[in-house]
Amino acid sequence: HRDLKPSNVMLGDFGEIYVLDWGLVKLIGRLGAADRGLVDASNAATTGQGSVLGTPGYMSPEQLRGEVDRVDQRADVYSLGSILFELLVREPLHPRGATKEKLISVLTTDGARTRSRPRGLSVPDALDDLVARATRLHPEDRLETASAMSEAIEAYLDAPG
């Protein structure tokens, strides 16, 4: 997707989740037989090395640095981790407003911890660990896919107690 942020994730009337604004989507990997014909690659826009597209407070460090060859599904995992952080702590992972401070925060925060924000909120360790694993600086240190993140959340929800 490459531009996941709270305003691009909507909740439906029956609890379903909708992801909006597919303008920066880039297909990664090979198309399967069922996918052929869905995409006309001859007209696809390309993202050049050094291009920065997305929303700074939610984009991954590699995306912010314009390392388009390193932007893959783990960049979306980073964005989802930033959104989860905000849901749990009720404030964004990276500073609002001032762009310089926000950019520095994106490039230096490695494995965000919800408990680092003193707001009197009690975030379960499993969710704090999930946010930390999703927001690692280096993509190879993050959860591999959004599906893996979803499975971790479901395991937390299904756990006794």
PDB file of C-alpha atoms in Angstrom:
ATOM      1  CA  HIS A   1       0.000   0.000   0.000  1.00  0.00           C
ATOM      2  CA  ARG A   2       2.849   2.358   0.990  1.00  0.00           C
ATOM      3  CA  ASP A   3       0.615   4.995   2.637  1.00  0.00           C
ATOM      4  CA  LEU A   4      -1.139   3.333   5.573  1.00  0.00           C
ATOM      5  CA  LYS A   5      -2.220   5.859   8.193  1.00  0.00           C
ATOM      6  CA  PRO A   6      -5.281   6.235  10.422  1.00  0.00           C
ATOM      7  CA  SER A   7      -7.213   8.292   7.862  1.00  0.00           C
ATOM      8  CA  ASN A   8      -6.758   5.496   5.285  1.00  0.00           C
ATOM      9  CA  VAL A   9      -8.140   2.763   7.560  1.00  0.00           C
ATOM     10  CA  MET A  10     -11.879   2.808   8.182  1.00  0.00           C
ATOM     11  CA  LEU A  11     -14.128   0.602  10.293  1.00  0.00           C
ATOM     12  CA  GLY A  12     -17.374  -0.611   8.738  1.00  0.00           C
ATOM     13  CA  ASP A  13     -20.769  -0.928  10.382  1.00  0.00           C
ATOM     14  CA  PHE A  14     -20.231  -4.618  11.133  1.00  0.00           C
ATOM     15  CA  GLY A  15     -16.593  -4.465  12.295  1.00  0.00           C
ATOM     16  CA  GLU A  16     -15.047  -4.961   8.874  1.00  0.00           C
ATOM     17  CA  ILE A  17     -11.920  -2.958   8.060  1.00  0.00           C
ATOM     18  CA  TYR A  18     -11.554  -0.977   4.856  1.00  0.00           C
ATOM     19  CA  VAL A  19      -8.221   0.272   3.547  1.00  0.00           C
ATOM     20  CA  LEU A  20      -8.616   3.440   1.470  1.00  0.00           C
ATOM     21  CA  ASP A  21      -6.432   5.488  -0.896  1.00  0.00           C
ATOM     22  CA  TRP A  22      -4.609   3.002  -3.066  1.00  0.00           C
ATOM     23  CA  GLY A  23      -2.766   5.722  -5.003  1.00  0.00           C
ATOM     24  CA  LEU A  24       0.754   4.649  -3.943  1.00  0.00           C
ATOM     25  CA  VAL A  25       0.253   0.893  -4.221  1.00  0.00           C
ATOM     26  CA  LYS A  26       3.037  -1.049  -5.866  1.00  0.00           C
ATOM     27  CA  LEU A  27       2.756  -4.717  -6.738  1.00  0.00           C
ATOM     28  CA  ILE A  28       5.554  -6.725  -5.191  1.00  0.00           C
ATOM     29  CA  GLY A  29       6.463 -10.207  -6.271  1.00  0.00           C
ATOM     30  CA  ARG A  30       5.084 -12.232  -9.139  1.00  0.00           C
ATOM     31  CA  LEU A  31       1.494 -12.281 -10.231  1.00  0.00           C
ATOM     32  CA  GLY A  32      -0.250 -15.604  -9.965  1.00  0.00           C
ATOM     33  CA  ALA A  33      -2.446 -16.964 -12.758  1.00  0.00           C
ATOM     34  CA  ALA A  34      -5.559 -15.603 -11.042  1.00  0.00           C
ATOM     35  CA  ASP A  35      -4.035 -12.110 -10.920  1.00  0.00           C
ATOM     36  CA  ARG A  36      -3.090 -11.822 -14.585  1.00  0.00           C
ATOM     37  CA  GLY A  37      -5.233  -9.344 -16.403  1.00  0.00           C
ATOM     38  CA  LEU A  38      -5.892  -7.324 -13.260  1.00  0.00           C
ATOM     39  CA  VAL A  39      -2.856  -5.119 -13.782  1.00  0.00           C
ATOM     40  CA  ASP A  40      -1.586  -3.506 -16.945  1.00  0.00           C
ATOM     41  CA  ALA A  41       2.100  -3.054 -16.155  1.00  0.00           C
ATOM     42  CA  SER A  42       2.702  -1.228 -19.437  1.00  0.00           C
ATOM     43  CA  ASN A  43       0.986   1.861 -18.010  1.00  0.00           C
ATOM     44  CA  ALA A  44       2.230   1.551 -14.433  1.00  0.00           C
ATOM     45  CA  ALA A  45       4.037   4.502 -12.934  1.00  0.00           C
ATOM     46  CA  THR A  46       7.497   3.707 -11.659  1.00  0.00           C
ATOM     47  CA  THR A  47       9.031   4.957  -8.462  1.00  0.00           C
ATOM     48  CA  GLY A  48      12.576   6.173  -8.959  1.00  0.00           C
ATOM     49  CA  GLN A  49      15.391   5.682  -6.472  1.00  0.00           C
ATOM     50  CA  GLY A  50      15.371   8.570  -4.022  1.00  0.00           C
ATOM     51  CA  SER A  51      11.641   9.279  -4.432  1.00  0.00           C
ATOM     52  CA  VAL A  52       9.799   9.812  -1.163  1.00  0.00           C
ATOM     53  CA  LEU A  53       6.075   9.089  -1.269  1.00  0.00           C
ATOM     54  CA  GLY A  54       3.784   8.644   1.704  1.00  0.00           C
ATOM     55  CA  THR A  55       2.947  10.284   5.031  1.00  0.00           C
ATOM     56  CA  PRO A  56       6.059  11.022   7.142  1.00  0.00           C
ATOM     57  CA  GLY A  57       4.562  10.201  10.557  1.00  0.00           C
ATOM     58  CA  TYR A  58       3.604   6.684   9.435  1.00  0.00           C
ATOM     59  CA  MET A  59       6.090   5.750   6.715  1.00  0.00           C
ATOM     60  CA  SER A  60       8.969   3.394   7.379  1.00  0.00           C
ATOM     61  CA  PRO A  61      12.545   4.665   7.672  1.00  0.00           C
ATOM     62  CA  GLU A  62      13.560   3.078   4.353  1.00  0.00           C
ATOM     63  CA  GLN A  63      10.606   4.716   2.634  1.00  0.00           C
ATOM     64  CA  LEU A  64      11.507   8.093   4.157  1.00  0.00           C
ATOM     65  CA  ARG A  65      15.103   7.712   2.939  1.00  0.00           C
ATOM     66  CA  GLY A  66      13.819   7.075  -0.598  1.00  0.00           C
ATOM     67  CA  GLU A  67      15.262   3.542  -0.709  1.00  0.00           C
ATOM     68  CA  VAL A  68      12.533   2.276  -3.025  1.00  0.00           C
ATOM     69  CA  ASP A  69      14.359  -0.999  -3.674  1.00  0.00           C
ATOM     70  CA  ARG A  70      13.976  -1.814   0.056  1.00  0.00           C
ATOM     71  CA  VAL A  71      10.313  -0.782   0.380  1.00  0.00           C
ATOM     72  CA  ASP A  72       8.254  -3.966   0.530  1.00  0.00           C
ATOM     73  CA  GLN A  73       5.465  -5.432   2.662  1.00  0.00           C
ATOM     74  CA  ARG A  74       7.523  -4.761   5.794  1.00  0.00           C
ATOM     75  CA  ALA A  75       7.113  -1.011   5.187  1.00  0.00           C
ATOM     76  CA  ASP A  76       3.367  -1.556   5.600  1.00  0.00           C
ATOM     77  CA  VAL A  77       4.067  -3.567   8.772  1.00  0.00           C
ATOM     78  CA  TYR A  78       5.947  -0.530  10.105  1.00  0.00           C
ATOM     79  CA  SER A  79       2.983   1.724   9.270  1.00  0.00           C
ATOM     80  CA  LEU A  80       0.562  -0.699  10.937  1.00  0.00           C
ATOM     81  CA  GLY A  81       2.808  -0.757  14.014  1.00  0.00           C
ATOM     82  CA  SER A  82       2.695   3.047  14.116  1.00  0.00           C
ATOM     83  CA  ILE A  83      -1.099   2.975  13.871  1.00  0.00           C
ATOM     84  CA  LEU A  84      -1.344   0.324  16.617  1.00  0.00           C
ATOM     85  CA  PHE A  85       0.957   2.419  18.818  1.00  0.00           C
ATOM     86  CA  GLU A  86      -1.376   5.385  18.366  1.00  0.00           C
ATOM     87  CA  LEU A  87      -4.449   3.285  19.151  1.00  0.00           C
ATOM     88  CA  LEU A  88      -2.873   1.973  22.363  1.00  0.00           C
ATOM     89  CA  VAL A  89      -1.264   5.177  23.645  1.00  0.00           C
ATOM     90  CA  ARG A  90      -3.692   7.725  22.157  1.00  0.00           C
ATOM     91  CA  GLU A  91      -0.912   9.787  20.635  1.00  0.00           C
ATOM     92  CA  PRO A  92       1.187   9.318  17.503  1.00  0.00           C
ATOM     93  CA  LEU A  93       4.475   7.446  17.624  1.00  0.00           C
ATOM     94  CA  HIS A  94       6.272  10.373  15.996  1.00  0.00           C
ATOM     95  CA  PRO A  95       5.771  14.058  16.950  1.00  0.00           C
ATOM     96  CA  ARG A  96       2.880  15.928  15.398  1.00  0.00           C
ATOM     97  CA  GLY A  97       3.471  19.081  13.407  1.00  0.00           C
ATOM     98  CA  ALA A  98       7.160  19.979  13.250  1.00  0.00           C
ATOM     99  CA  THR A  99       8.470  18.047  10.281  1.00  0.00           C
ATOM    100  CA  LYS A 100      12.171  18.082  11.220  1.00  0.00           C
ATOM    101  CA  GLU A 101      11.537  16.449  14.612  1.00  0.00           C
ATOM    102  CA  LYS A 102       9.136  13.970  13.033  1.00  0.00           C
ATOM    103  CA  LEU A 103      11.673  12.949  10.368  1.00  0.00           C
ATOM    104  CA  ILE A 104      14.439  12.538  12.950  1.00  0.00           C
ATOM    105  CA  SER A 105      12.108  10.409  15.071  1.00  0.00           C
ATOM    106  CA  VAL A 106      11.218   8.130  12.125  1.00  0.00           C
ATOM    107  CA  LEU A 107      14.906   7.661  11.303  1.00  0.00           C
ATOM    108  CA  THR A 108      16.064   6.985  14.880  1.00  0.00           C
ATOM    109  CA  THR A 109      13.248   5.232  16.794  1.00  0.00           C
ATOM    110  CA  ASP A 110      13.983   1.503  16.818  1.00  0.00           C
ATOM    111  CA  GLY A 111      11.292  -0.792  18.171  1.00  0.00           C
ATOM    112  CA  ALA A 112       8.908   1.693  19.797  1.00  0.00           C
ATOM    113  CA  ARG A 113       7.643   0.796  23.251  1.00  0.00           C
ATOM    114  CA  THR A 114       4.226   1.966  24.377  1.00  0.00           C
ATOM    115  CA  ARG A 115       5.382   2.010  27.987  1.00  0.00           C
ATOM    116  CA  SER A 116       7.888   4.749  27.080  1.00  0.00           C
ATOM    117  CA  ARG A 117       4.946   7.182  27.046  1.00  0.00           C
ATOM    118  CA  PRO A 118       3.833   8.025  30.599  1.00  0.00           C
ATOM    119  CA  ARG A 119       0.080   8.433  30.183  1.00  0.00           C
ATOM    120  CA  GLY A 120      -1.172   6.189  32.939  1.00  0.00           C
ATOM    121  CA  LEU A 121      -2.239   3.604  30.374  1.00  0.00           C
ATOM    122  CA  SER A 122      -1.638  -0.061  30.935  1.00  0.00           C
ATOM    123  CA  VAL A 123      -0.730  -1.737  27.643  1.00  0.00           C
ATOM    124  CA  PRO A 124      -0.392  -5.541  27.786  1.00  0.00           C
ATOM    125  CA  ASP A 125       3.162  -6.800  27.230  1.00  0.00           C
ATOM    126  CA  ALA A 126       2.090  -8.858  24.200  1.00  0.00           C
ATOM    127  CA  LEU A 127       0.796  -5.759  22.397  1.00  0.00           C
ATOM    128  CA  ASP A 128       3.776  -3.657  23.470  1.00  0.00           C
ATOM    129  CA  ASP A 129       6.092  -6.357  22.084  1.00  0.00           C
ATOM    130  CA  LEU A 130       4.088  -6.474  18.848  1.00  0.00           C
ATOM    131  CA  VAL A 131       4.430  -2.707  18.354  1.00  0.00           C
ATOM    132  CA  ALA A 132       8.170  -2.993  19.018  1.00  0.00           C
ATOM    133  CA  ARG A 133       8.575  -5.845  16.491  1.00  0.00           C
ATOM    134  CA  ALA A 134       6.594  -3.940  13.858  1.00  0.00           C
ATOM    135  CA  THR A 135       8.476  -0.645  14.247  1.00  0.00           C
ATOM    136  CA  ARG A 136      12.075  -1.791  14.078  1.00  0.00           C
ATOM    137  CA  LEU A 137      14.391   0.500  12.084  1.00  0.00           C
ATOM    138  CA  HIS A 138      15.586  -2.222   9.732  1.00  0.00           C
ATOM    139  CA  PRO A 139      13.006  -4.120   7.646  1.00  0.00           C
ATOM    140  CA  GLU A 140      14.743  -7.456   8.182  1.00  0.00           C
ATOM    141  CA  ASP A 141      14.141  -7.092  11.948  1.00  0.00           C
ATOM    142  CA  ARG A 142      10.367  -6.547  11.583  1.00  0.00           C
ATOM    143  CA  LEU A 143       7.519  -8.972  11.270  1.00  0.00           C
ATOM    144  CA  GLU A 144       7.554 -10.257   7.700  1.00  0.00           C
ATOM    145  CA  THR A 145       3.956  -9.485   6.694  1.00  0.00           C
ATOM    146  CA  ALA A 146       0.735  -7.799   7.772  1.00  0.00           C
ATOM    147  CA  SER A 147      -0.717 -11.324   7.980  1.00  0.00           C
ATOM    148  CA  ALA A 148       1.890 -12.222  10.613  1.00  0.00           C
ATOM    149  CA  MET A 149       0.885  -9.115  12.536  1.00  0.00           C
ATOM    150  CA  SER A 150      -2.796 -10.047  12.251  1.00  0.00           C
ATOM    151  CA  GLU A 151      -2.043 -13.558  13.519  1.00  0.00           C
ATOM    152  CA  ALA A 152      -0.191 -12.123  16.528  1.00  0.00           C
ATOM    153  CA  ILE A 153      -3.151  -9.876  17.359  1.00  0.00           C
ATOM    154  CA  GLU A 154      -5.586 -12.786  17.003  1.00  0.00           C
ATOM    155  CA  ALA A 155      -3.379 -14.935  19.258  1.00  0.00           C
ATOM    156  CA  TYR A 156      -3.443 -12.153  21.855  1.00  0.00           C
ATOM    157  CA  LEU A 157      -7.239 -11.843  21.608  1.00  0.00           C
ATOM    158  CA  ASP A 158      -7.689 -15.628  21.856  1.00  0.00           C
ATOM    159  CA  ALA A 159      -5.331 -16.044  24.826  1.00  0.00           C
ATOM    160  CA  PRO A 160      -6.989 -16.846  28.152  1.00  0.00           C
ATOM    161  CA  GLY A 161      -7.124 -14.115  30.758  1.00  0.00           C
TER     162      GLY A 161
END
